[in-house]
PDB file of C-alpha atoms and ligand atoms in Angstrom:
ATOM      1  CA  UNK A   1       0.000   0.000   0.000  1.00 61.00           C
ATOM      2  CA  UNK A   2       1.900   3.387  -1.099  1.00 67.00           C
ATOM      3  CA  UNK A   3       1.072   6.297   0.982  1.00 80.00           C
ATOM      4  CA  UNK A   4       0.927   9.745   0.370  1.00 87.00           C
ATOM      5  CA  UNK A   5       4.085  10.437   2.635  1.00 84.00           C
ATOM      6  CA  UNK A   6       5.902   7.952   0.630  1.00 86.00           C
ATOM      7  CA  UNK A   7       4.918   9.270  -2.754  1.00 90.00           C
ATOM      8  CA  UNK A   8       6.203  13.011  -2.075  1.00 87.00           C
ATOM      9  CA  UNK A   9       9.614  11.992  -0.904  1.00 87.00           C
ATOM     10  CA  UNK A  10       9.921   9.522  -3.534  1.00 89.00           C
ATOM     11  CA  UNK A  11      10.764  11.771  -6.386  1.00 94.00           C
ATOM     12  CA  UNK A  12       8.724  14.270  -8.799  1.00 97.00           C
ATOM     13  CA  UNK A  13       5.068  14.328  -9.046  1.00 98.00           C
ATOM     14  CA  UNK A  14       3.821  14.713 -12.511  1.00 98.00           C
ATOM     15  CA  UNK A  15       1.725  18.320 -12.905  1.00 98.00           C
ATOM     16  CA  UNK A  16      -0.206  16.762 -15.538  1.00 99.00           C
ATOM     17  CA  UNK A  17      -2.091  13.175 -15.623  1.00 99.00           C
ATOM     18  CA  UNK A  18      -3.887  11.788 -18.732  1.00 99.00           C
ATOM     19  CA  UNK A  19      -6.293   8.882 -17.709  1.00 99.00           C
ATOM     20  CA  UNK A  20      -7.870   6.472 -20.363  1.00 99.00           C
ATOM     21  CA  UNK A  21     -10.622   5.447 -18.169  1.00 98.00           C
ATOM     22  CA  UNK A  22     -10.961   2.094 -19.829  1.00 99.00           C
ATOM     23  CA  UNK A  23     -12.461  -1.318 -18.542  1.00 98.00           C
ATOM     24  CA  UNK A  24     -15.968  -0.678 -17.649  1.00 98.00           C
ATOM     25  CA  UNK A  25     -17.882  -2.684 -19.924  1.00 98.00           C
ATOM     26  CA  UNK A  26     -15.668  -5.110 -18.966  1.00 98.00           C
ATOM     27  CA  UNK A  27     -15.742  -4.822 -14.997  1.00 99.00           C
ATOM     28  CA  UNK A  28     -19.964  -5.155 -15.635  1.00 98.00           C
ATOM     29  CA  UNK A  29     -19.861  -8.054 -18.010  1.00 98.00           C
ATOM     30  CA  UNK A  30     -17.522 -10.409 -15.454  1.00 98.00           C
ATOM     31  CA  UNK A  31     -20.102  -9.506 -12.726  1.00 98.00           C
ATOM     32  CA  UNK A  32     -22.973 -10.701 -15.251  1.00 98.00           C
ATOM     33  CA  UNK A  33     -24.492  -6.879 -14.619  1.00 98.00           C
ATOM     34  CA  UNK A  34     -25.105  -5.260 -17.765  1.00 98.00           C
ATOM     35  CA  UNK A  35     -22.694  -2.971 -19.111  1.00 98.00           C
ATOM     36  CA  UNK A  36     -24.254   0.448 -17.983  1.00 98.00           C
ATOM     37  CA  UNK A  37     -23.518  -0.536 -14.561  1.00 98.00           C
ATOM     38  CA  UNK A  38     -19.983  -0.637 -15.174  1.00 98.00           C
ATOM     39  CA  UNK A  39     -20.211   2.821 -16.714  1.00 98.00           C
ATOM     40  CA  UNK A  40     -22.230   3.671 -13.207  1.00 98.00           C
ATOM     41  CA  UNK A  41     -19.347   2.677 -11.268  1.00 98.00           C
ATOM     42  CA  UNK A  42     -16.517   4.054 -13.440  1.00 98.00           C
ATOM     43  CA  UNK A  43     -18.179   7.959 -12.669  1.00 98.00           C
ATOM     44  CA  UNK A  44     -17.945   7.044  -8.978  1.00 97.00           C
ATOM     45  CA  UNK A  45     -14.169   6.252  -9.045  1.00 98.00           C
ATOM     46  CA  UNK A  46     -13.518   9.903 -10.517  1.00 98.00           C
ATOM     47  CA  UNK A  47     -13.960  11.899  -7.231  1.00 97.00           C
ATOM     48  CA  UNK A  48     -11.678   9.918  -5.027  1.00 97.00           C
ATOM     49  CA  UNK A  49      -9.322   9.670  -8.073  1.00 98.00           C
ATOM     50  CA  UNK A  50      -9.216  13.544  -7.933  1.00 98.00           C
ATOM     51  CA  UNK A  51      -8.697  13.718  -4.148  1.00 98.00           C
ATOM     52  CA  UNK A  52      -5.780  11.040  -4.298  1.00 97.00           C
ATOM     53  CA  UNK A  53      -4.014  13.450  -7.140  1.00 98.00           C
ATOM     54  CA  UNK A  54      -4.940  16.817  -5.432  1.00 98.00           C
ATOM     55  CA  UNK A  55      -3.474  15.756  -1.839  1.00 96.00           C
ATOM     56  CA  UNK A  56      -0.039  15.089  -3.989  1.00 97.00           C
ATOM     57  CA  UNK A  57      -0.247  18.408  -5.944  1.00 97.00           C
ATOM     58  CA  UNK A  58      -0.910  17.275  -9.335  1.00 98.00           C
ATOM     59  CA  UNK A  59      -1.818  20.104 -11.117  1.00 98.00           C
ATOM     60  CA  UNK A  60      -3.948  18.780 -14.047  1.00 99.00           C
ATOM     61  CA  UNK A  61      -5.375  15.620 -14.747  1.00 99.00           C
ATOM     62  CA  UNK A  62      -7.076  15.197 -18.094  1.00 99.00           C
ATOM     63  CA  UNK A  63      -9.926  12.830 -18.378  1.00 99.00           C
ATOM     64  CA  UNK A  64     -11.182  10.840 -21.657  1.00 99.00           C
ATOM     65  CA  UNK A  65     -14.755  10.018 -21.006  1.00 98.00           C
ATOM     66  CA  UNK A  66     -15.979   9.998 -24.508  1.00 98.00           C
ATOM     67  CA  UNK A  67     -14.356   9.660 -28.062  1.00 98.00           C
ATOM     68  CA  UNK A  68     -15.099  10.865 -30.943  1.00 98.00           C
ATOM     69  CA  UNK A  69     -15.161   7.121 -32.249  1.00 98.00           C
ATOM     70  CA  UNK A  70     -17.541   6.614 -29.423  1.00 98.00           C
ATOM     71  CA  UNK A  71     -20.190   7.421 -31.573  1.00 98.00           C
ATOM     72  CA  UNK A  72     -19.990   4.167 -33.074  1.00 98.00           C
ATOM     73  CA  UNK A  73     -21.350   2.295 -29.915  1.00 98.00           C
ATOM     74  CA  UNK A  74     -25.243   1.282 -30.019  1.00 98.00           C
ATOM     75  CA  UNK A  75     -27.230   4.547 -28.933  1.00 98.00           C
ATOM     76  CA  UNK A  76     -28.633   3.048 -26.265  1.00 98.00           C
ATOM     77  CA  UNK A  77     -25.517   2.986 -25.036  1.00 98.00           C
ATOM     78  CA  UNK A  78     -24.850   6.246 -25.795  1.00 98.00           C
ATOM     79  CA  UNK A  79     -27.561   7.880 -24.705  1.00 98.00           C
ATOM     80  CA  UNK A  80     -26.780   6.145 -20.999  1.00 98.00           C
ATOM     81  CA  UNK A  81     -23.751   8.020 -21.117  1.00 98.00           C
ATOM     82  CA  UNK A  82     -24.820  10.931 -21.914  1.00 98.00           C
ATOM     83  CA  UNK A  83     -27.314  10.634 -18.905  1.00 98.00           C
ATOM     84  CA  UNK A  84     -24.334   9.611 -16.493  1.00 98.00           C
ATOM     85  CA  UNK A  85     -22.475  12.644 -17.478  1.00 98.00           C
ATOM     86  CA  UNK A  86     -25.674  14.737 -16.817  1.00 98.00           C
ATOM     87  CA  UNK A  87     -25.459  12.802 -13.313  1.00 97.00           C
ATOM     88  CA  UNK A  88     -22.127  13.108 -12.372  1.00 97.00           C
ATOM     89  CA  UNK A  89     -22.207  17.259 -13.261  1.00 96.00           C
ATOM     90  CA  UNK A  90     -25.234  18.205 -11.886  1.00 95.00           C
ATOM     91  CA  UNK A  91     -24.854  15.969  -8.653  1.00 96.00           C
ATOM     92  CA  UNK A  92     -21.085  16.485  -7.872  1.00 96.00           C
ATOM     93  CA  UNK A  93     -20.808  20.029  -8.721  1.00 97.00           C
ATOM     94  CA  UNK A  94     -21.689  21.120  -5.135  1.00 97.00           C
ATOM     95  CA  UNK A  95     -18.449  18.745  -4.133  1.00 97.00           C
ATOM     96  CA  UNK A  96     -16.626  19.922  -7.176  1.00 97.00           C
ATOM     97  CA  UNK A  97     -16.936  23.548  -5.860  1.00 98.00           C
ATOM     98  CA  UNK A  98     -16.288  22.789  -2.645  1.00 98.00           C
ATOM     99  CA  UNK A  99     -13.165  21.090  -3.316  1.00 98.00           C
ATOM    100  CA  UNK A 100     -12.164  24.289  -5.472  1.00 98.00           C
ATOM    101  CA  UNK A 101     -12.072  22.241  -8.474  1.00 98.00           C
ATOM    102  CA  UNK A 102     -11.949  23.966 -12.030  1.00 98.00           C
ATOM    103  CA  UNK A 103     -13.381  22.204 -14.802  1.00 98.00           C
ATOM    104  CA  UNK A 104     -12.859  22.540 -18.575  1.00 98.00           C
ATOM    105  CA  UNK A 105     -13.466  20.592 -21.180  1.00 98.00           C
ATOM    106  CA  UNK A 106     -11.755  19.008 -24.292  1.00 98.00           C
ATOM    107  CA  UNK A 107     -13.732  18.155 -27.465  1.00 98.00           C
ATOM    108  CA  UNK A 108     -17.020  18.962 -29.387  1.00 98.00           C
ATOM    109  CA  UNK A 109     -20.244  20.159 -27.408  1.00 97.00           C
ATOM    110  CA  UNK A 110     -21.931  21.022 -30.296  1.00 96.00           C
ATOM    111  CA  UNK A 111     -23.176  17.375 -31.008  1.00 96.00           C
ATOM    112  CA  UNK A 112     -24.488  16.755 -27.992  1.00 98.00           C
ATOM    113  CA  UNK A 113     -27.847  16.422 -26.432  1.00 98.00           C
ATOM    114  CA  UNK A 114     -28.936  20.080 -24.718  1.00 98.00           C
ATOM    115  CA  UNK A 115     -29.285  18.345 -21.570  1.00 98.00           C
ATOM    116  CA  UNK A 116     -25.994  17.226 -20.965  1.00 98.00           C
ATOM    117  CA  UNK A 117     -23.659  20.466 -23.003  1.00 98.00           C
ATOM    118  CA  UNK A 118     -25.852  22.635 -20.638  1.00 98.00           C
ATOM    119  CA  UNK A 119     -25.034  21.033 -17.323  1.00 98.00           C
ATOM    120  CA  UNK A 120     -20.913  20.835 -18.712  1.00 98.00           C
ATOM    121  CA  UNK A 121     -21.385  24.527 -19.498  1.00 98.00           C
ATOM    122  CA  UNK A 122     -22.314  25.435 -16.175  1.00 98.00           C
ATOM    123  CA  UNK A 123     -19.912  23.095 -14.335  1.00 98.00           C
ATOM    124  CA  UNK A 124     -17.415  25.464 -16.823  1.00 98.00           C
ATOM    125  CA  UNK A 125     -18.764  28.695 -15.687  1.00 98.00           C
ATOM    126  CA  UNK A 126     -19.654  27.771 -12.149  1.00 98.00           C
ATOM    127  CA  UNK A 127     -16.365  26.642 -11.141  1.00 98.00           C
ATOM    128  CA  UNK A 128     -14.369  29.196 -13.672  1.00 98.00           C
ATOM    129  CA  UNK A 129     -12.300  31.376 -10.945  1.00 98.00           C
ATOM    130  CA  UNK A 130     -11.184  28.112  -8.610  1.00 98.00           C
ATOM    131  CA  UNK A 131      -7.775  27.650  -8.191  1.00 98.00           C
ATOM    132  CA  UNK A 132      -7.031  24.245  -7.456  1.00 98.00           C
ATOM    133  CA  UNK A 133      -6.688  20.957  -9.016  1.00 98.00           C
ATOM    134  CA  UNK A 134      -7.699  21.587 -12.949  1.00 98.00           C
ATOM    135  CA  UNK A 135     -10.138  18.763 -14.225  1.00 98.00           C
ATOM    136  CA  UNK A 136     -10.325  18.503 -17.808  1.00 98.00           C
ATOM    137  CA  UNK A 137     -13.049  16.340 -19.273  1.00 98.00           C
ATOM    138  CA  UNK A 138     -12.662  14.791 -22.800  1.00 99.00           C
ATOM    139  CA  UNK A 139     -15.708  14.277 -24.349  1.00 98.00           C
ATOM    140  CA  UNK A 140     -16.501  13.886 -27.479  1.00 98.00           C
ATOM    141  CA  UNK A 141     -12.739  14.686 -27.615  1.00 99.00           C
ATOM    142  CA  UNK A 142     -10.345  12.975 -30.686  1.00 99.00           C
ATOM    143  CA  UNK A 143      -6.670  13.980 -30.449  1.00 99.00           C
ATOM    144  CA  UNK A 144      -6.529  14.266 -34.544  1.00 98.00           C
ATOM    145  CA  UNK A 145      -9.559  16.529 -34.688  1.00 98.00           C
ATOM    146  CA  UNK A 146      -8.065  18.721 -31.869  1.00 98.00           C
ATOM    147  CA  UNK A 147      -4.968  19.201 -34.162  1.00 98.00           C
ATOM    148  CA  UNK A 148      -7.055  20.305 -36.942  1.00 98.00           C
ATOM    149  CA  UNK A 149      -9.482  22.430 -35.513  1.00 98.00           C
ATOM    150  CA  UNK A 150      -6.192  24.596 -33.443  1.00 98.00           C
ATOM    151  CA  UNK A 151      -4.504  24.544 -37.256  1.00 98.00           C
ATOM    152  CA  UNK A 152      -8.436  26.176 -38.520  1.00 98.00           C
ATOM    153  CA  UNK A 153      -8.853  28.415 -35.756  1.00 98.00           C
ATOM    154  CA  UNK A 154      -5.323  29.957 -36.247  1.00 98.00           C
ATOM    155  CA  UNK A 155      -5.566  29.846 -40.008  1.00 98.00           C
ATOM    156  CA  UNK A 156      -8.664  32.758 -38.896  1.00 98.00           C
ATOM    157  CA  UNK A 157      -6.172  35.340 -37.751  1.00 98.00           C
ATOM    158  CA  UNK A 158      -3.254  34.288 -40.130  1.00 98.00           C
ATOM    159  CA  UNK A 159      -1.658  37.203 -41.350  1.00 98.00           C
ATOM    160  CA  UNK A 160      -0.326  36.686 -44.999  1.00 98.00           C
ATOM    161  CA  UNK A 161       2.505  34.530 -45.736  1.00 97.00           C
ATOM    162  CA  UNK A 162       3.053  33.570 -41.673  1.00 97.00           C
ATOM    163  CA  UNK A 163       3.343  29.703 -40.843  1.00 98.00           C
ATOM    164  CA  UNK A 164       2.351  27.983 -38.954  1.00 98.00           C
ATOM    165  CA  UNK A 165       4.623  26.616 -35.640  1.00 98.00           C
ATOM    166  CA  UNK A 166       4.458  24.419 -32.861  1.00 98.00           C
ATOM    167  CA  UNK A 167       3.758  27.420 -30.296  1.00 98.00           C
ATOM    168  CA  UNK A 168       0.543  28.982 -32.635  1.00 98.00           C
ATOM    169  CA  UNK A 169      -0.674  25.222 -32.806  1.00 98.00           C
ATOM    170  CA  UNK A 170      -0.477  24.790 -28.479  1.00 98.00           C
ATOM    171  CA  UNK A 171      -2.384  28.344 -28.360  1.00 98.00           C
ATOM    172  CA  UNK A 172      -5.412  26.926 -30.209  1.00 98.00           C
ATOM    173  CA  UNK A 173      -5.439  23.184 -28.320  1.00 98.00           C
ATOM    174  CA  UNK A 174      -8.112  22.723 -25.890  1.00 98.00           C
ATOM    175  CA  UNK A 175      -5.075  22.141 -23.225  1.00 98.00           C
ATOM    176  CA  UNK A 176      -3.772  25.995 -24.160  1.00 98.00           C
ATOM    177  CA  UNK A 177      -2.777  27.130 -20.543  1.00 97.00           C
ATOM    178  CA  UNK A 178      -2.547  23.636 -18.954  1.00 98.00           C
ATOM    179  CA  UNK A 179       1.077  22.471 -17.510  1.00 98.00           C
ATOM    180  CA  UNK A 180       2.798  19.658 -20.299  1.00 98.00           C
ATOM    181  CA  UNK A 181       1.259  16.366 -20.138  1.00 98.00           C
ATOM    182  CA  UNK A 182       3.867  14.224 -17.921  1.00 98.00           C
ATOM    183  CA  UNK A 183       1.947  10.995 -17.449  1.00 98.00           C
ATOM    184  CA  UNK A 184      -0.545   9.160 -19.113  1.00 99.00           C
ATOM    185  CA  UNK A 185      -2.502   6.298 -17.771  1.00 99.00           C
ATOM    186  CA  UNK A 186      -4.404   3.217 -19.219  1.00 99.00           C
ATOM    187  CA  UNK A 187      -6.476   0.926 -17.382  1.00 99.00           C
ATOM    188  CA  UNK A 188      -7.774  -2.609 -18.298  1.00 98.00           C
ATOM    189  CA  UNK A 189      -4.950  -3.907 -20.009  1.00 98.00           C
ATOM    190  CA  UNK A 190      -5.085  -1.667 -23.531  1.00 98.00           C
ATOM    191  CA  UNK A 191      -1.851  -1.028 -24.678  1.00 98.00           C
ATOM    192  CA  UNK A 192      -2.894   1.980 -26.886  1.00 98.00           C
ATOM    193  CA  UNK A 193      -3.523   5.484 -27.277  1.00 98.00           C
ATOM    194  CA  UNK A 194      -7.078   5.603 -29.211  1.00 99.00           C
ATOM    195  CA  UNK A 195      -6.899   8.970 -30.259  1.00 99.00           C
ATOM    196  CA  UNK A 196      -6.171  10.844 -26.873  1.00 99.00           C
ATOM    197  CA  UNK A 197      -3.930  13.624 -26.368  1.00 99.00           C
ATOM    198  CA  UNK A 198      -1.791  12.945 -29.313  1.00 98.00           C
ATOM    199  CA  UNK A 199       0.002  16.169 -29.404  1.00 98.00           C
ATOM    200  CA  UNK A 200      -0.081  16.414 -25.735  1.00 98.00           C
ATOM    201  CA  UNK A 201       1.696  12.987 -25.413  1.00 98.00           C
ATOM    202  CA  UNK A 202       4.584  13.779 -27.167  1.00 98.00           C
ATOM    203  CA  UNK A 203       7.228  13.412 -23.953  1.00 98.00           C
ATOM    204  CA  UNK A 204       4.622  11.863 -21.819  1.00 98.00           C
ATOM    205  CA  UNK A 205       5.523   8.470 -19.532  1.00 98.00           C
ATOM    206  CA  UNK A 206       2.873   5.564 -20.311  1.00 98.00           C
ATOM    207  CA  UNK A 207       1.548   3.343 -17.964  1.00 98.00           C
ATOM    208  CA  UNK A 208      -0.530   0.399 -18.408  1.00 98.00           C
ATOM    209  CA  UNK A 209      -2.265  -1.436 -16.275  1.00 98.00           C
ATOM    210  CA  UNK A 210      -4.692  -4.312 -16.496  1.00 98.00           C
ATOM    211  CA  UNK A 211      -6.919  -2.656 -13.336  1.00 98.00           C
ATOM    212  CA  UNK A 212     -10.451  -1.881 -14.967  1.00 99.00           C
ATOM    213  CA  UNK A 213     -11.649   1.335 -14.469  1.00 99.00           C
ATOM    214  CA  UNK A 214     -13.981   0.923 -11.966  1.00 99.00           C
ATOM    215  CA  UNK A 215     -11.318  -0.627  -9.543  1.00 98.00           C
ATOM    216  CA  UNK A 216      -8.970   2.009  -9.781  1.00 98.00           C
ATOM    217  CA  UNK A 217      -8.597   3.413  -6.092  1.00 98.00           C
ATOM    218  CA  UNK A 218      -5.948   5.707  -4.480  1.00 97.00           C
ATOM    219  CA  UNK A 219      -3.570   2.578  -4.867  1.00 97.00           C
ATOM    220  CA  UNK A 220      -3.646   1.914  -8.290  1.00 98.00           C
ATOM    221  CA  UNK A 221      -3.182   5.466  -8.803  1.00 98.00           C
ATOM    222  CA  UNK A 222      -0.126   5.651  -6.367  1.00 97.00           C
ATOM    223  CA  UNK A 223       1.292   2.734  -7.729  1.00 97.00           C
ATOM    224  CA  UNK A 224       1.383   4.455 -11.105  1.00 98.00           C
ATOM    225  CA  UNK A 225       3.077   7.756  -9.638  1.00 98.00           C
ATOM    226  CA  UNK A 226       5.631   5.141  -8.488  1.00 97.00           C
ATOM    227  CA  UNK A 227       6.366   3.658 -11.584  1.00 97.00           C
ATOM    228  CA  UNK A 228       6.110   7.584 -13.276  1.00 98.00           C
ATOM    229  CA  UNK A 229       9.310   8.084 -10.846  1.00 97.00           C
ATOM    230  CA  UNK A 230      11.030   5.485 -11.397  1.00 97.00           C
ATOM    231  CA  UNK A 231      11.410   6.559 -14.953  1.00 97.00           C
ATOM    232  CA  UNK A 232      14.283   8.457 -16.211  1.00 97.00           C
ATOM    233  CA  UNK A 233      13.185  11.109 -18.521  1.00 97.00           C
ATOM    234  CA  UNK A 234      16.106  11.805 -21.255  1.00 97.00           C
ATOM    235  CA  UNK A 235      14.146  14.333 -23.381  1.00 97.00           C
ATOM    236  CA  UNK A 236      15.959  13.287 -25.995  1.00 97.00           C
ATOM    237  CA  UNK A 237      19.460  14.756 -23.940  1.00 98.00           C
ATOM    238  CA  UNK A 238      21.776  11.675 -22.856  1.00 96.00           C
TER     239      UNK A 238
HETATM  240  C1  IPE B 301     -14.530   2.995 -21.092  1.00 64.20           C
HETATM  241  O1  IPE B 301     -15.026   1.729 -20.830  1.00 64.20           O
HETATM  242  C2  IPE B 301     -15.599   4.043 -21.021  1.00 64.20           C
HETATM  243  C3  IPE B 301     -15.977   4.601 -22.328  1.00 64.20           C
HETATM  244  C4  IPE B 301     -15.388   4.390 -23.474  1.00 64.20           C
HETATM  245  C5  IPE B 301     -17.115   5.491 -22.301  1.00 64.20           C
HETATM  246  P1  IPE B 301     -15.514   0.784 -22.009  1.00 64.20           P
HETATM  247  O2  IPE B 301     -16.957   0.984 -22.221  1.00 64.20           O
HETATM  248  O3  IPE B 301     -14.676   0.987 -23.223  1.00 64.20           O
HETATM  249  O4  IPE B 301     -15.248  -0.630 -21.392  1.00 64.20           O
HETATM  250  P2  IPE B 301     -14.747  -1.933 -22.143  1.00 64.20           P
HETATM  251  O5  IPE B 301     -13.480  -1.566 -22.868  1.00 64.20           O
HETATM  252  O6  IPE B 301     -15.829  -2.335 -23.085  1.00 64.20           O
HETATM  253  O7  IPE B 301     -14.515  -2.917 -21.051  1.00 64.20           O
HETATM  254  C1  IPE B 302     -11.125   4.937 -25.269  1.00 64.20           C
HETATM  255  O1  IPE B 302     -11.669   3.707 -24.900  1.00 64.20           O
HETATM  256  C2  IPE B 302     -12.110   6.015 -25.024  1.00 64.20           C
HETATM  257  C3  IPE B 302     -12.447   6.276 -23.641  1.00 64.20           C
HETATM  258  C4  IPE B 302     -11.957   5.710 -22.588  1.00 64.20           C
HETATM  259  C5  IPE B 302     -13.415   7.297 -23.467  1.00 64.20           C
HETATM  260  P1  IPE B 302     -12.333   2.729 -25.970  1.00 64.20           P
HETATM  261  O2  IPE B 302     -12.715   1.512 -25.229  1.00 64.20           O
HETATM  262  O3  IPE B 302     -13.388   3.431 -26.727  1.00 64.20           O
HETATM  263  O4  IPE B 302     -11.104   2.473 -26.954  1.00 64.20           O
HETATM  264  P2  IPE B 302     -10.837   1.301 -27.984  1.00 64.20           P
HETATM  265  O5  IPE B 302     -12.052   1.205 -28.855  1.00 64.20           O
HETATM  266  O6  IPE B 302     -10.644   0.047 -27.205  1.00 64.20           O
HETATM  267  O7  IPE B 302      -9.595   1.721 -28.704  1.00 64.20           O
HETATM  268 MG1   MG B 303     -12.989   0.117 -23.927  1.00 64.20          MG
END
């Protein structure tokens, strides 16, 4: 069991943590309870997740709920997301606030039912001057499309003949402000990147671990910081 205490004199805490919150349908289907229940119990996991990072000073942690290849899923699925998400922001957002949480959020609201942009919007707004932990929630969110869309928004205010360079594309990214992405976690036992963060991940440390989502507790998330510092980060230097 890694403690807190252990994990701050260990060595550096990353300021920014990308979680592929994978495994739920999975977690459901080996307790024979259909697979919206794992989704159910994937949402609870995120508060405590959040405490376990803020009492370590992570700065950021970036959160893919929903892909943009998502949309592929049956829509009954779907929509049961989309409900859970209204859940989990209208419900928590007293906690949220409390907590001193901000929220923001990665991806496109615009295809989204009312119901669940409006209650994201107002988490946004409600919780828009806090100053702690930074919780960015991916949803509807593809790493590709983020690239574009930052390479279309600058191409507005191009000036003629100017290029395009790696700082102009980080101002237009939905991360624009947020501290480099240092870690990135997988759960249930995917060893791949499904469209998340791409340009964020460029120096990031990976780790994968078969936990499913909805059994990921202040443990499994130590025990990743662990393995985060015992990685030696060359940065391309010797
Ligand atoms: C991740 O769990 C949550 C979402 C993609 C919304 P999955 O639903 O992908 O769970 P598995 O991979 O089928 O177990
Ligand atoms: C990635 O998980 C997306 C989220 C966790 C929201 P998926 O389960 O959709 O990814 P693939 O299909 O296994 O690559
Ligand atoms: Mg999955």
């Amino acid at each position: 069991m890694k403690k807190k205490e252990d994990i701050l004199k260990n060595g550096p805490i990353p300021a920014h943590v990308g979680i592929i919150m994978d495994g739920n349908g999975r977690w459901a289907e080996k307790k024979g309870l259909p697979r919206k229940e794992g989704h159910q119990a994937g949402a609870e996991v995120i508060e405590p997740l959040l405490d376990s990072a803020m009492k370590i000073g992570v700065k950021a942690v970036s959160l893919y709920a929903f892909s943009v290849e998502n949309w592929s899923r049956p829509v009954s699925e779907i929509r049961g997301l989309w409900s859970l998400l209204e859940y989990f922001f209208s419900e928590k957002l007293e906690l949220i606030k409390s907590k001193k949480i901000r929220i923001i959020h990665s991806g496109s609201l615009s295809k989204l039912p009312p119901k669940t942009k409006n209650v994201i919007l107002k988490s946004i707004e409600e919780t828009k001057n806090n100053k702690g932990i930074i919780l960015n929630f991916c949803i509807n969110y593809g790493g590709r499309q983020e690239i574009v869309r930052s390479v279309n928004e600058w191409i507005k205010v191009r000036k003629p003949n100017e290029m395009i360079t790696e700082k102009k594309i980080g101002q237009y990214l939905y991360t624009r402000g947020l501290p480099e992405l240092d870690l990135m976690i997988r759960t249930s036992g995917e060893c791949r990147i499904s469209n998340f963060l791409l340009w964020q991940c460029a120096y990031a440390e990976f780790v994968f671990t078969d936990t499913l989502w909805p059994d990921f507790d202040e443990d499994s998330f130590y025990k990743a910081i662990g393995e985060f510092q015992k990685r030696e980060r060359r940065f391309g230097g010797i």
